[in-house]
Structure formats: C-alpha cells, structure tokens
Backbone as a printed PyTorch tensor [residue, N CA C, xyz], in Angstrom:
tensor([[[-11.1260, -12.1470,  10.5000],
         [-10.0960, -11.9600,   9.4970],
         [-10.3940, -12.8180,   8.2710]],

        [[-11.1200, -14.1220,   8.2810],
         [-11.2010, -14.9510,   7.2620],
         [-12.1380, -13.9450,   6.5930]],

        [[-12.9850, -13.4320,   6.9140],
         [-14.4320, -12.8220,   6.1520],
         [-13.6450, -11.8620,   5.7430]],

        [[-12.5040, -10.9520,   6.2000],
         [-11.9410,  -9.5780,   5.0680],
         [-11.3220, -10.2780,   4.2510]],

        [[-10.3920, -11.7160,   4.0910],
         [ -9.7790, -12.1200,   3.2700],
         [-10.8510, -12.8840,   2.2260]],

        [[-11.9090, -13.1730,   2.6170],
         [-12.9160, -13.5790,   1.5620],
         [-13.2160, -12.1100,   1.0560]],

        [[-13.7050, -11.4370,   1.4670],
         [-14.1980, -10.6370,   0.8400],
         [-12.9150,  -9.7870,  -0.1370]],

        [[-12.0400,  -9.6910,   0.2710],
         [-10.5390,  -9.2790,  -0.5860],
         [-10.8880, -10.0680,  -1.9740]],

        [[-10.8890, -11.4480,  -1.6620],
         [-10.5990, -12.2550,  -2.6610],
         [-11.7840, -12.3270,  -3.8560]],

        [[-13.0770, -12.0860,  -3.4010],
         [-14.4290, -11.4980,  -3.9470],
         [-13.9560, -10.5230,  -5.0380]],

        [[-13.7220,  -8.9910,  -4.4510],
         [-13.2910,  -7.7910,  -5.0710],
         [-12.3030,  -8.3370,  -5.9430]],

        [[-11.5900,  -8.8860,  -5.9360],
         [-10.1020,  -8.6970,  -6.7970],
         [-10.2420,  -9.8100,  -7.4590]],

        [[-11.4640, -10.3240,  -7.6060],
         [-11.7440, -11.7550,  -8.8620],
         [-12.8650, -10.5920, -10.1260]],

        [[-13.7170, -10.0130,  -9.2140],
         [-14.7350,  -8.7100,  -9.7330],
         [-13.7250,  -7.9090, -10.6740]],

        [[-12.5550,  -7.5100,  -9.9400],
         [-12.2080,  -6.3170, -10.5450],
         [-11.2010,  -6.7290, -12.0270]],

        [[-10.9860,  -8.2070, -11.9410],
         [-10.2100,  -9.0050, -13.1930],
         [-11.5180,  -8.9030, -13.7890]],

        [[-12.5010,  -9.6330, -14.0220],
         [-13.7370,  -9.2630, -14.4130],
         [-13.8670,  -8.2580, -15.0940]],

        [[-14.2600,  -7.1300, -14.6090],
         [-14.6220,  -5.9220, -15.1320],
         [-13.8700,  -5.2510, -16.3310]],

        [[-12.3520,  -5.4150, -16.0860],
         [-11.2010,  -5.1210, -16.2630],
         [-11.0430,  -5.3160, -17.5940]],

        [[-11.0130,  -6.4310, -17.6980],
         [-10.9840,  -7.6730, -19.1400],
         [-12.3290,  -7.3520, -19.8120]],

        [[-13.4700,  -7.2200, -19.0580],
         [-15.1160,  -6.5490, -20.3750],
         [-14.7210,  -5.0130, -20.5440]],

        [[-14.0310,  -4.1390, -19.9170],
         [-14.0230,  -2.4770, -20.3900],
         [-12.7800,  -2.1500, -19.9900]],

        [[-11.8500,  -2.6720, -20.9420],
         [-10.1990,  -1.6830, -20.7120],
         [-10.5200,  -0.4530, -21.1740]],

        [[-11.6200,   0.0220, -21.3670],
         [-11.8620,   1.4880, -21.6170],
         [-12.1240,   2.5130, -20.5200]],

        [[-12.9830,   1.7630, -19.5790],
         [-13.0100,   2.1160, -17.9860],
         [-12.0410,   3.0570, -17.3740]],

        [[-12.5480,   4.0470, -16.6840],
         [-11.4580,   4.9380, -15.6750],
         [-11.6740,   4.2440, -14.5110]],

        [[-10.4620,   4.2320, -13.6640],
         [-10.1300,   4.0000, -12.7390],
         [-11.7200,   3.7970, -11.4920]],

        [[-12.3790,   5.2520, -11.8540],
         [-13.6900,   5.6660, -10.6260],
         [-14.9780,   4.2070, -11.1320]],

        [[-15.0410,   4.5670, -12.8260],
         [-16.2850,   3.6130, -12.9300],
         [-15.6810,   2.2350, -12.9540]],

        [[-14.8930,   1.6540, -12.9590],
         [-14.3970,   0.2490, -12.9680],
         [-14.6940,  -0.1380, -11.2830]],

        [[-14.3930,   1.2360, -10.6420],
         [-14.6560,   0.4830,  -8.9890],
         [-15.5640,   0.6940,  -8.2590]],

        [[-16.6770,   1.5300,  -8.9520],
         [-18.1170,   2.0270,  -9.1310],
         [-19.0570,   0.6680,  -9.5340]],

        [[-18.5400,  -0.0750, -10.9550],
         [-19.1150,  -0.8740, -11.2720],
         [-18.8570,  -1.8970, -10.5470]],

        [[-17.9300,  -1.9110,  -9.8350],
         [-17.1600,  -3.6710,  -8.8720],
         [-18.2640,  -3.3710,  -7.7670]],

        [[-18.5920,  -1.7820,  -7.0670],
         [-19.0200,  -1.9300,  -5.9170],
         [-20.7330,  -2.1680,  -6.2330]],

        [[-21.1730,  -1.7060,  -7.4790],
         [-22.4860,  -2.0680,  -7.4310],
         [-22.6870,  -3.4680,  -7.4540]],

        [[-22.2580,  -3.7060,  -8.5050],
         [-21.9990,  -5.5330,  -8.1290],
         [-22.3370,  -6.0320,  -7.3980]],

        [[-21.3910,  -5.7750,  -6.1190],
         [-21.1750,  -6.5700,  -5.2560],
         [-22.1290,  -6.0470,  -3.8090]],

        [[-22.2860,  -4.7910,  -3.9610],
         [-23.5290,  -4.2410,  -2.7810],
         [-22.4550,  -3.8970,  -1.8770]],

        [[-21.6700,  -3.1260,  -1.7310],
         [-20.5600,  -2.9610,  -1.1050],
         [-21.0090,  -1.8350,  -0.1170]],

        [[-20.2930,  -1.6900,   1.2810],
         [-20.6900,  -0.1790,   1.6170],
         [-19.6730,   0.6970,   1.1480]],

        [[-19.5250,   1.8650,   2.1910],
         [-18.1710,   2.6290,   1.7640],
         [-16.7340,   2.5200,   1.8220]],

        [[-16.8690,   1.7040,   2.7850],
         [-15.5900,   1.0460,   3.4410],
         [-15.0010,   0.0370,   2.3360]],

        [[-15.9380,  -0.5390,   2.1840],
         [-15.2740,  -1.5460,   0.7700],
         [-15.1690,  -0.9180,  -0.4140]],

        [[-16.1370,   0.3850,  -0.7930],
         [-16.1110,   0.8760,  -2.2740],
         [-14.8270,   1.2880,  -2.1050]],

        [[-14.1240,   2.2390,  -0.8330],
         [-12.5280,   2.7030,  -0.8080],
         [-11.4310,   1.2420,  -0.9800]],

        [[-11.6230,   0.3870,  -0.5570],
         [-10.6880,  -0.6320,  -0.8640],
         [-11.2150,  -1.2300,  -2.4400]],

        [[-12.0210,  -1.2010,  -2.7680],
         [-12.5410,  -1.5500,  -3.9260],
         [-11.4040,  -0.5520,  -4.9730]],

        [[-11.6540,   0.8980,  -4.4530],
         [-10.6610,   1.8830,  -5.7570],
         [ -9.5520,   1.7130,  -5.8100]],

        [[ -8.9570,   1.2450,  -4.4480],
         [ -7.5470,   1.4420,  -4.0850],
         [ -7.0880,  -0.0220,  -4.9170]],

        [[ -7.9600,  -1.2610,  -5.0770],
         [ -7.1130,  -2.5910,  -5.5250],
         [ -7.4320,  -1.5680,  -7.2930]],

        [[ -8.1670,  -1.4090,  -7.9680],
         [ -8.4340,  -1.2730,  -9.3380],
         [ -7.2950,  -0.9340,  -9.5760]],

        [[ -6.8780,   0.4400,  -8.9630],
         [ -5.6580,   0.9100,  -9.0060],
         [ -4.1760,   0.1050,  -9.1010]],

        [[ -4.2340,  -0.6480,  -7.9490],
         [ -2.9880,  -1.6520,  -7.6880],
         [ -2.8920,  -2.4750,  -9.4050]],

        [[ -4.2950,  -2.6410,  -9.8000],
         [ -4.4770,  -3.9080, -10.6760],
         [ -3.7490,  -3.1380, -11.8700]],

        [[ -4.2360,  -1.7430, -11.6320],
         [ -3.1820,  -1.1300, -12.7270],
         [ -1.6460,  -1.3330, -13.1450]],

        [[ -1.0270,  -1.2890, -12.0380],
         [  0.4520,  -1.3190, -12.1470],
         [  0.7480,  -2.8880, -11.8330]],

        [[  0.0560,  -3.2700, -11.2340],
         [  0.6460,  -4.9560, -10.8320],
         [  1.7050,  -5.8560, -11.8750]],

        [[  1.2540,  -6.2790, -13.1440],
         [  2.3680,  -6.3480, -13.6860],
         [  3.8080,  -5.7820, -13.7670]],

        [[  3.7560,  -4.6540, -14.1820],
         [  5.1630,  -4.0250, -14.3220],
         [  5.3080,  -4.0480, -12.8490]],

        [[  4.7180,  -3.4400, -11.3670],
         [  5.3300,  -3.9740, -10.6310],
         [  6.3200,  -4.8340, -10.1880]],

        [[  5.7390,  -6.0350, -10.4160],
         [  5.9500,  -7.1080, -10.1150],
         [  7.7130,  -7.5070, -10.7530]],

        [[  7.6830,  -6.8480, -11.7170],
         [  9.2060,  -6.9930, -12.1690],
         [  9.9470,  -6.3560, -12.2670]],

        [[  9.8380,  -5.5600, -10.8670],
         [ 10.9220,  -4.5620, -10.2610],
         [ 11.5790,  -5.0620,  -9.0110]],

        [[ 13.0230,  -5.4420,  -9.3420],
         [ 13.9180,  -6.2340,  -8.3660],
         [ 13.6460,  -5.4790,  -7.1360]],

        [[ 13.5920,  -5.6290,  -5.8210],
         [ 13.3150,  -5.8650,  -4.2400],
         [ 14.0500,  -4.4630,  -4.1330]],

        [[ 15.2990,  -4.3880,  -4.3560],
         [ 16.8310,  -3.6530,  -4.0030],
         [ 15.7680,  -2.2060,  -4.8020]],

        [[ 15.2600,  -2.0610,  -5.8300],
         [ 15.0050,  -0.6260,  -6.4100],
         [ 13.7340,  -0.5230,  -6.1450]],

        [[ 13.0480,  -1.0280,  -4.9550],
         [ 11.2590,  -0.4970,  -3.9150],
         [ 11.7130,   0.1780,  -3.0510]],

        [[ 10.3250,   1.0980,  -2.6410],
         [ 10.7110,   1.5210,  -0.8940],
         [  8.6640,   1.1410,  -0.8100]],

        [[  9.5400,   0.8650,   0.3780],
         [  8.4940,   1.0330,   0.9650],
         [  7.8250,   2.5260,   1.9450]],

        [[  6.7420,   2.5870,   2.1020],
         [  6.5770,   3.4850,   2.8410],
         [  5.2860,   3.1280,   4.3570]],

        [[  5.5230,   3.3270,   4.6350],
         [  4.2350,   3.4920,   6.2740],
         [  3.7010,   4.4430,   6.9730]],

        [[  2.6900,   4.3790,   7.4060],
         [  2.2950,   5.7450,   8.0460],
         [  2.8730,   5.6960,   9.6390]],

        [[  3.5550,   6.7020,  10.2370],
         [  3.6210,   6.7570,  11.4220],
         [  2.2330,   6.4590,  12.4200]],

        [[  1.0970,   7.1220,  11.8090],
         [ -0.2580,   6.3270,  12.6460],
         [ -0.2550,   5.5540,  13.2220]],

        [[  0.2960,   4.4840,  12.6510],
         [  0.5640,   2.5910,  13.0330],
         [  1.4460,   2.6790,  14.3250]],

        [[  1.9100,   3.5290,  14.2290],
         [  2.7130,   3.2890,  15.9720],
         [  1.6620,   2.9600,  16.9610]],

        [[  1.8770,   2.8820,  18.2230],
         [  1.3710,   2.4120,  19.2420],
         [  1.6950,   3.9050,  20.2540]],

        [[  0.6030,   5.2340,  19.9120],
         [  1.2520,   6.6340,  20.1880],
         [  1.3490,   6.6830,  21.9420]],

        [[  0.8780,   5.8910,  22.8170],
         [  0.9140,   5.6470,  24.3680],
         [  2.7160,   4.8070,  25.1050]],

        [[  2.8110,   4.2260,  24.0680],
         [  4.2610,   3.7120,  24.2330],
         [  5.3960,   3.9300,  23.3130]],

        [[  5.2030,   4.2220,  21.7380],
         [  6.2010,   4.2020,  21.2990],
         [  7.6430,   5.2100,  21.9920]],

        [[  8.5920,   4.5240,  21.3780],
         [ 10.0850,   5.7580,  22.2600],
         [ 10.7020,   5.8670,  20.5700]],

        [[  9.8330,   5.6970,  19.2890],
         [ 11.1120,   5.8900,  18.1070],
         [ 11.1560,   7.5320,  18.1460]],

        [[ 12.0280,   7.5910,  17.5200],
         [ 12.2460,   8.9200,  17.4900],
         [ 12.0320,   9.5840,  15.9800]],

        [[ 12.1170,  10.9970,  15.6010],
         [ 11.6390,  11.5240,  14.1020],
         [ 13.4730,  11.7310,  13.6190]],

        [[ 13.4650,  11.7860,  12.5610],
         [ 14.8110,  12.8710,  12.1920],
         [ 14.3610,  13.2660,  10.7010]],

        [[ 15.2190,  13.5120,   9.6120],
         [ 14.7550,  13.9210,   8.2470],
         [ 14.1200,  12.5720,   7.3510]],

        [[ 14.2890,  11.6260,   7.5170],
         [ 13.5330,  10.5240,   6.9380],
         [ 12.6220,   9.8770,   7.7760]],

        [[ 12.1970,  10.7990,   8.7540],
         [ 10.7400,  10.3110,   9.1950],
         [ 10.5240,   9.8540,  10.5230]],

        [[  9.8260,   8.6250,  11.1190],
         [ 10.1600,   8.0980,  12.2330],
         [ 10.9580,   6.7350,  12.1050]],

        [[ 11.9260,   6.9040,  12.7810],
         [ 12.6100,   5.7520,  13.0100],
         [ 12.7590,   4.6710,  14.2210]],

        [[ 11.8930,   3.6800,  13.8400],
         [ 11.1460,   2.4960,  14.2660],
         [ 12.6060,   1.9370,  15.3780]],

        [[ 12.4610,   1.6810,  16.4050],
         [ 13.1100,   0.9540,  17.3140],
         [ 12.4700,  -0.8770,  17.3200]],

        [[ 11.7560,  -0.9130,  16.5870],
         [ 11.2410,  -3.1100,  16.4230],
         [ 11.0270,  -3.0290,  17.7530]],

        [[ 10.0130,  -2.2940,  18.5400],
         [ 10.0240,  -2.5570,  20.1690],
         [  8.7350,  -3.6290,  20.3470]],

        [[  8.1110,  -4.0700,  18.9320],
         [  6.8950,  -5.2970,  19.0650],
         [  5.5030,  -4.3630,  19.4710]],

        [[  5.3100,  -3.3530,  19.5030],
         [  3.9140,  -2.9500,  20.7730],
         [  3.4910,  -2.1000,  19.2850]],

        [[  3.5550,  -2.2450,  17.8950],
         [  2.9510,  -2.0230,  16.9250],
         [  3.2690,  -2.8880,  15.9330]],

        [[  2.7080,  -2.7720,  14.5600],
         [  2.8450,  -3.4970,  13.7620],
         [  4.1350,  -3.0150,  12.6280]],

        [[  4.6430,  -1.5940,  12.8310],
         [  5.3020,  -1.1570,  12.3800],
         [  7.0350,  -1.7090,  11.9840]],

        [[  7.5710,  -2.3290,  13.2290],
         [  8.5730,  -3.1300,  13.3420],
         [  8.5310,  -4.1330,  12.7190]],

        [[  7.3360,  -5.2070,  12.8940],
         [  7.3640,  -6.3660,  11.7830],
         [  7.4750,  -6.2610,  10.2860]],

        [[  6.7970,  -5.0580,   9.9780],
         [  6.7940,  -4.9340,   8.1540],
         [  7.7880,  -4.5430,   7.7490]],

        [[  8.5780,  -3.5880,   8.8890],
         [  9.6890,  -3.4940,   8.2740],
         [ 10.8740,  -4.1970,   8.2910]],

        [[ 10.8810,  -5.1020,   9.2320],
         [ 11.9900,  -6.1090,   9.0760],
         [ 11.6270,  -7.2440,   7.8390]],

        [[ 10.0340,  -7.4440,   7.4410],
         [  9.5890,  -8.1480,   6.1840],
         [ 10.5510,  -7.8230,   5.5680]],

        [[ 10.1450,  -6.5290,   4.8030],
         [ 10.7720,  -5.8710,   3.8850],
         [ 12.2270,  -5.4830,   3.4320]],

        [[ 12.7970,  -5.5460,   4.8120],
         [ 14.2560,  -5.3700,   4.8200],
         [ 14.6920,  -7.0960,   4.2430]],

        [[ 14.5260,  -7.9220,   4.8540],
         [ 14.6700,  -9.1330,   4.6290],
         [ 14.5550,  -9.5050,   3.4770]],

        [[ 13.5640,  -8.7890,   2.5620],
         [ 13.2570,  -9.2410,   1.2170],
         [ 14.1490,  -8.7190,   0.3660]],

        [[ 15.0320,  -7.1890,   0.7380],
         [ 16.0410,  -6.9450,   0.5370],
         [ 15.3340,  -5.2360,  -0.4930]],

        [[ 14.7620,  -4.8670,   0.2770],
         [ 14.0630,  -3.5220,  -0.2400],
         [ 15.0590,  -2.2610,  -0.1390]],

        [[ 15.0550,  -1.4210,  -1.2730],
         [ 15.8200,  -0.7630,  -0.8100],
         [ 15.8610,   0.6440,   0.2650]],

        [[ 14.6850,   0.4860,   0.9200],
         [ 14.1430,   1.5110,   1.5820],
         [ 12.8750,   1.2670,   2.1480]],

        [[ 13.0800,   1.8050,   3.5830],
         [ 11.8580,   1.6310,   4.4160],
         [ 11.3500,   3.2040,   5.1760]],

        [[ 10.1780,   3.6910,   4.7170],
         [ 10.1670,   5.1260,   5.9320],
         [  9.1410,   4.9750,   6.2630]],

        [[  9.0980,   5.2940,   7.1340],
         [  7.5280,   5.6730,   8.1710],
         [  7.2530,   7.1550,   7.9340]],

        [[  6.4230,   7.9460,   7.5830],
         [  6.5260,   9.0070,   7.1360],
         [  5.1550,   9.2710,   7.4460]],

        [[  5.4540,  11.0530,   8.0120],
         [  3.7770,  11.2190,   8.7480],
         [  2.7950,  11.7790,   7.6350]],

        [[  3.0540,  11.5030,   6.3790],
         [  2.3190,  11.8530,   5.0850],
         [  2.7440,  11.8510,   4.0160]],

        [[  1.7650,  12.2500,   3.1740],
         [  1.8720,  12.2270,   1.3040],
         [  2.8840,  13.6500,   1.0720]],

        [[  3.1050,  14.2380,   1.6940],
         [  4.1810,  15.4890,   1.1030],
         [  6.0850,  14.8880,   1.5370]],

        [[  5.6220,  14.3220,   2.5900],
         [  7.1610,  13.2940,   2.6570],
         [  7.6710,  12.3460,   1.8670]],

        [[  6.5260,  11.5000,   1.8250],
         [  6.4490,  10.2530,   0.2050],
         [  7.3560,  10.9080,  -1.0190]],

        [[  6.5540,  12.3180,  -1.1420],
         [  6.9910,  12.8740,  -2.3970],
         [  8.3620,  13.1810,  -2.0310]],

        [[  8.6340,  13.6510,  -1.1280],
         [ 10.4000,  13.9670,  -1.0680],
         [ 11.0470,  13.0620,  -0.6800]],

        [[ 10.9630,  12.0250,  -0.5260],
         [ 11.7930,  10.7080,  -0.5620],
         [ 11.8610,  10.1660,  -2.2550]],

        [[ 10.6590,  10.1700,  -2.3980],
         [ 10.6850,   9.7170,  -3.7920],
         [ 12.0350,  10.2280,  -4.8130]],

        [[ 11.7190,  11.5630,  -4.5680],
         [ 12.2650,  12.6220,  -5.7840],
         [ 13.7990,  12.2790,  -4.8190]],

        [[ 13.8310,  12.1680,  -3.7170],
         [ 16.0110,  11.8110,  -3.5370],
         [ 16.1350,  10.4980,  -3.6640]],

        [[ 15.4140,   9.2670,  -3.3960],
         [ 16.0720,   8.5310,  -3.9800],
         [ 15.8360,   7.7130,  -5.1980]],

        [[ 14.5570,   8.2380,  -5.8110],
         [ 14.2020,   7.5740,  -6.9670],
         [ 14.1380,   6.6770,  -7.4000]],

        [[ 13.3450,   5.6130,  -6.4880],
         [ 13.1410,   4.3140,  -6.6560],
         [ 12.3040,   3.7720,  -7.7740]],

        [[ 12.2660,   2.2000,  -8.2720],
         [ 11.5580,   2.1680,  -9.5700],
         [ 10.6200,   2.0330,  -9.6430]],

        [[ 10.1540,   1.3500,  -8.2060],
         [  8.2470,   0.9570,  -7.5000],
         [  8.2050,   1.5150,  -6.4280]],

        [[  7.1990,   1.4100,  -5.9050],
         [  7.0630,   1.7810,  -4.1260],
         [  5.8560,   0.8970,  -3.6390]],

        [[  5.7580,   0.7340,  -2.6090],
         [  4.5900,  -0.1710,  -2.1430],
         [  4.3440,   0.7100,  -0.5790]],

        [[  3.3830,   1.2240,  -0.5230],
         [  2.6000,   2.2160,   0.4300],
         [  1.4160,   1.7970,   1.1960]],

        [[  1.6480,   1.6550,   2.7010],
         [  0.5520,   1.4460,   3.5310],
         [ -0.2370,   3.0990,   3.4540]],

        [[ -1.5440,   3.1230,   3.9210],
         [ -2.2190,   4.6180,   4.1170],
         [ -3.4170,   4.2810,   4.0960]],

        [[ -4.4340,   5.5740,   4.8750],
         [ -5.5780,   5.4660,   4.5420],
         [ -6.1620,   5.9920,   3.0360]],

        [[ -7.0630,   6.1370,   2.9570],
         [ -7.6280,   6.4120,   1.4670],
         [ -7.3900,   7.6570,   1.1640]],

        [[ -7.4040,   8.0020,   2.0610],
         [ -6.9280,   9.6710,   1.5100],
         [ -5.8340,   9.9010,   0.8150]],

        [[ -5.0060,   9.5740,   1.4740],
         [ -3.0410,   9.6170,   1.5510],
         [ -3.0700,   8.8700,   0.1690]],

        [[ -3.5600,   7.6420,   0.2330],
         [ -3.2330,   6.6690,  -1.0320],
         [ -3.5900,   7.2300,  -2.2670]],

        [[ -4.7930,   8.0380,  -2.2880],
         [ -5.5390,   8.9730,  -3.3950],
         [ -4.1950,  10.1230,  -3.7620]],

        [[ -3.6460,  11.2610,  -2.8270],
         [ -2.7280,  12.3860,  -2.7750],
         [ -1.4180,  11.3750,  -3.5670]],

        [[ -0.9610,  10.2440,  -3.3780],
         [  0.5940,   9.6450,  -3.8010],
         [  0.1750,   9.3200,  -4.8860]],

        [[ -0.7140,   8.9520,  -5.1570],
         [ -1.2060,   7.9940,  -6.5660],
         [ -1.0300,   9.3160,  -7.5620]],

        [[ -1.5190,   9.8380,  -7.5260],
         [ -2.0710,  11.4100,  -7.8070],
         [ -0.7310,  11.9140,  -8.1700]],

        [[ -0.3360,  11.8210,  -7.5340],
         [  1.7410,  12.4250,  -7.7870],
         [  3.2330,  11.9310,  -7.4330]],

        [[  2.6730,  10.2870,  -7.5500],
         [  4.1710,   9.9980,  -7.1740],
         [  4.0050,   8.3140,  -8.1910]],

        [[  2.8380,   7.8360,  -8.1740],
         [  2.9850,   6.6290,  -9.1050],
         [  2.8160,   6.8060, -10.2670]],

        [[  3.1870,   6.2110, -11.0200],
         [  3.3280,   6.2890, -12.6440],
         [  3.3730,   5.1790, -13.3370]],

        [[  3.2410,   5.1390, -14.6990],
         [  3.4710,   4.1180, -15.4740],
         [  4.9330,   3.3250, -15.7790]],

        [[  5.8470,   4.5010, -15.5380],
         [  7.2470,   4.3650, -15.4140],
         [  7.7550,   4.0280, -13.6720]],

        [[  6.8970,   4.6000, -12.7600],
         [  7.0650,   3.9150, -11.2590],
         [  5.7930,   3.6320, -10.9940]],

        [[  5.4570,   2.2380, -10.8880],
         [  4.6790,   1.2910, -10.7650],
         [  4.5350,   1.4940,  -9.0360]],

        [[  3.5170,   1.1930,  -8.8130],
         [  3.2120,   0.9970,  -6.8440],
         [  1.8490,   0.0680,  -6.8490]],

        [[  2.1280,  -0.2540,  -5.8230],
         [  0.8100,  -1.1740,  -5.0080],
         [  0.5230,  -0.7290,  -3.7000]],

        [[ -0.7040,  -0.2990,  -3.3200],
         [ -0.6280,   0.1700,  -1.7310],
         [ -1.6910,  -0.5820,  -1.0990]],

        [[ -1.4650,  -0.3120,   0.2380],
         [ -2.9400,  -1.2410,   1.1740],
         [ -3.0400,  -0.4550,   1.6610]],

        [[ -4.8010,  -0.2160,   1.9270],
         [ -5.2620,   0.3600,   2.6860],
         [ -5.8130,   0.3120,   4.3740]],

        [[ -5.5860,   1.1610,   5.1020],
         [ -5.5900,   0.8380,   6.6240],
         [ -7.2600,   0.3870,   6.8850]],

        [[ -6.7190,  -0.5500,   8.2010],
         [ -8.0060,  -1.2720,   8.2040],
         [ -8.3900,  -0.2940,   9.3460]],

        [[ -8.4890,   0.4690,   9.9170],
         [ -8.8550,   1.0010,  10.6760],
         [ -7.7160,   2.4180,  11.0260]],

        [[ -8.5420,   3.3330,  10.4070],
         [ -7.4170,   4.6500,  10.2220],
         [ -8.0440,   6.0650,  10.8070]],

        [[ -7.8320,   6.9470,  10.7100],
         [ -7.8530,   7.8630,  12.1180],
         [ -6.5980,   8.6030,  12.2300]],

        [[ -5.6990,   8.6260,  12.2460],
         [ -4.5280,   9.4260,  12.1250],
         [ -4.0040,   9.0530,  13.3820]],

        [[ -4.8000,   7.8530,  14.0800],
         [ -3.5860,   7.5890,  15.5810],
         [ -3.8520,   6.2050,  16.0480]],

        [[ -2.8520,   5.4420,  16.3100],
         [ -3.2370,   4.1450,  16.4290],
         [ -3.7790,   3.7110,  15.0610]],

        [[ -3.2030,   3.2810,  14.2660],
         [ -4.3440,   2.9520,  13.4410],
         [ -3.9780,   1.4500,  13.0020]],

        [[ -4.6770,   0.3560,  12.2050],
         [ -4.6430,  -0.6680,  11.7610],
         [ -4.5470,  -1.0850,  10.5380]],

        [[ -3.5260,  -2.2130,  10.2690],
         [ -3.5940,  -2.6750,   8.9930],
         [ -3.4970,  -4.3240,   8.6430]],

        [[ -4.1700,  -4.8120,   8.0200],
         [ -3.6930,  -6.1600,   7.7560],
         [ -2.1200,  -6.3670,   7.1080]],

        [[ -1.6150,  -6.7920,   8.5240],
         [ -0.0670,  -7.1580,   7.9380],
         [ -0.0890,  -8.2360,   7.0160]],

        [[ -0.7720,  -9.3510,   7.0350],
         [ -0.6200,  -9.9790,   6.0350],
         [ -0.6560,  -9.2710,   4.2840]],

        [[ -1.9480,  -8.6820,   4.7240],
         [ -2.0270,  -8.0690,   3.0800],
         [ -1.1220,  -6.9230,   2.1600]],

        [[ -0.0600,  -6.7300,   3.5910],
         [  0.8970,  -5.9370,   3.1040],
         [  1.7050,  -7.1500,   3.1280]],

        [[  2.6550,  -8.0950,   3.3800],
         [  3.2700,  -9.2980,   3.2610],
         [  3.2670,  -9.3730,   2.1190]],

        [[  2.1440,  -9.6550,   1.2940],
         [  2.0160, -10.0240,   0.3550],
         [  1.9750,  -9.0650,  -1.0350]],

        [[  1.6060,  -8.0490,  -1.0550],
         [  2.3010,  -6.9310,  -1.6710],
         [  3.7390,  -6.7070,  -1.6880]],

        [[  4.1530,  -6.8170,  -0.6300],
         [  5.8540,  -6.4220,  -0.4850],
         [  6.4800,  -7.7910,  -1.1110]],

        [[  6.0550,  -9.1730,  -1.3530],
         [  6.4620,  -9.8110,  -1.7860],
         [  6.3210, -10.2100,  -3.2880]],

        [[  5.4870,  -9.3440,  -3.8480],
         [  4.8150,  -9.7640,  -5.2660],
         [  6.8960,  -9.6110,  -6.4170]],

        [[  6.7510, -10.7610,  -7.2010],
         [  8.2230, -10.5780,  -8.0260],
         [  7.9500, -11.6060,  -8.5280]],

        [[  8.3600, -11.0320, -10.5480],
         [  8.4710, -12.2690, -11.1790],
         [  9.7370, -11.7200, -11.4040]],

        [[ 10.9060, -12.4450, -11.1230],
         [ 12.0250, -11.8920, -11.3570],
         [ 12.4520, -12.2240, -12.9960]],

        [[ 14.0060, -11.8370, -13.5700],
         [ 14.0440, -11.9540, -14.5210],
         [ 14.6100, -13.7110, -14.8450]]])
C-alpha cells in the first residue's frame, strides 16, 4: 500500500507539473504526457487520466458544502458470496454488515454530512439520480470505464466531481483504496 500511495503522490505532483507548462493540453495528452514521463504501464496510464481529470474540477469542488454531494459506489464492492443488502429504486441498499468495504465509506460520508449515498450497479443509474436530485458535486468510486461514461455526461464545470478508481475491478468483488476515497470525500475549503 505504501508503494500505490507513493506512486499516487508521484502522478499527482507530474500532473501539477504538466498542468501549469500547457493549460492548453486536453485532458488525453496531459495524461499521455504524465505517463510517458513517468514509464507508467496501463494500469497507471488509467489512474493517471482519471486524477488529470479530478485536477480539473478540484478547486470548485472543493467549495461545495458536504449537504449538496452524493456520493456514488459501485455495487461490485460488495462481498457477492455473503452480502444480504437488498436492491430497490435507488440501488443497493447497504446493511454496514463489515464483510465489504462498502459500509465503511458510507458511514464516512454520511458522517461528513453528504447529502446522498448510492451504490448503483452503473453509469445509466448515476445519471438518474443525478437528474432527481441534482446535486452540486458528486464524488464517484468505479472502474475506468464507468468513470470515462459519468464524466462524459454527468460532470461539468457547473457540477464539479472527483472520482477514484477501483484498485482491482472486474464487475464482482472488486477493490478500492478506502483511504483514497476518505480523502476525496473529505476535500472542503468551506466558506
């Protein structure tokens, strides 16, 4: 874990870097140029696109009160051999039974005082949560795919997001550094 958080911290010093020599840069060659850099494989060039991105909105993020975020999660993250939550119209609803990581982020988040938490088995749900309750940020766990499809049609300059990408994704069981979502869900310069 120390070596992904070094290497996190690598990328996202690169991508201030880059950032600051070519605000002319699209999104692809800014994280094109971070990954040549750095000799990255593929696995990192996808977390490489996904922070450029974040680096995009991070400011205005950041000064969107707790109460007007949602968060979102992938149902993946369950633990699919034991979980007992059940689905209804906002998705799966997490019982905190500990045997995934799913329960902890969302009691983070509740705690921080978010105004919304879903576990949602994809990017076409994202979008219909979005559009009913119309939050002002969102902060989104997913693999690269999913994160590519929301970015694509649900973040904006006017709704700011930050997402992390799964450390190990697959569409079952899958993994994420809870810390590095912790710390996303906590980013606020308040007023």
């Amino acid at each position: 874990m120390a070596m992904i958080k070094s290497m996190n911290q690598k990328i996202t010093n690169t991508i201030a870097t880059v950032i600051d020599k070519g605000s002319h840069l699209s999104v692809a060659d800014a994280a094109e140029i971070v990954v040549k850099k750095l000799g990255l494989t593929e696995e990192w060039a996808q977390y490489t696109h996904v922070e450029v991105i974040n680096q995009l909105y991070i400011n205005r993020f950041k000064k969107i009160p707790y109460k007007e975020r949602i968060l979102f999660l992938p149902h993946c993250l369950r633990n699919s051999k034991e979980c007992k939550a059940t689905y209804d119209e906002n998705g799966l609803q997490c019982k905190e039974c500990g045997k995934c990581s799913i329960g902890e982020i969302k009691k983070y988040a509740e705690n921080l005082g978010y105004g919304g938490v879903y576990v949602t088995p994809g990017g076409s749900m994202v979008k219909k949560v979005v559009k009913e309750k119309n939050p002002k940020a969102v902060v989104g766990v997913a693999c690269f795919n999913e994160i590519m499809l929301v970015k694509d049609s649900v973040v904006t300059s006017k709704m700011p997001g930050q997402a992390v990408k799964l450390l190990k994704d697959g569409c079952v069981d899958t993994k994420v550094d809870i810390d590095a979502v912790k710390e996303k869900l906590k980013m606020f310069e308040g007023e």
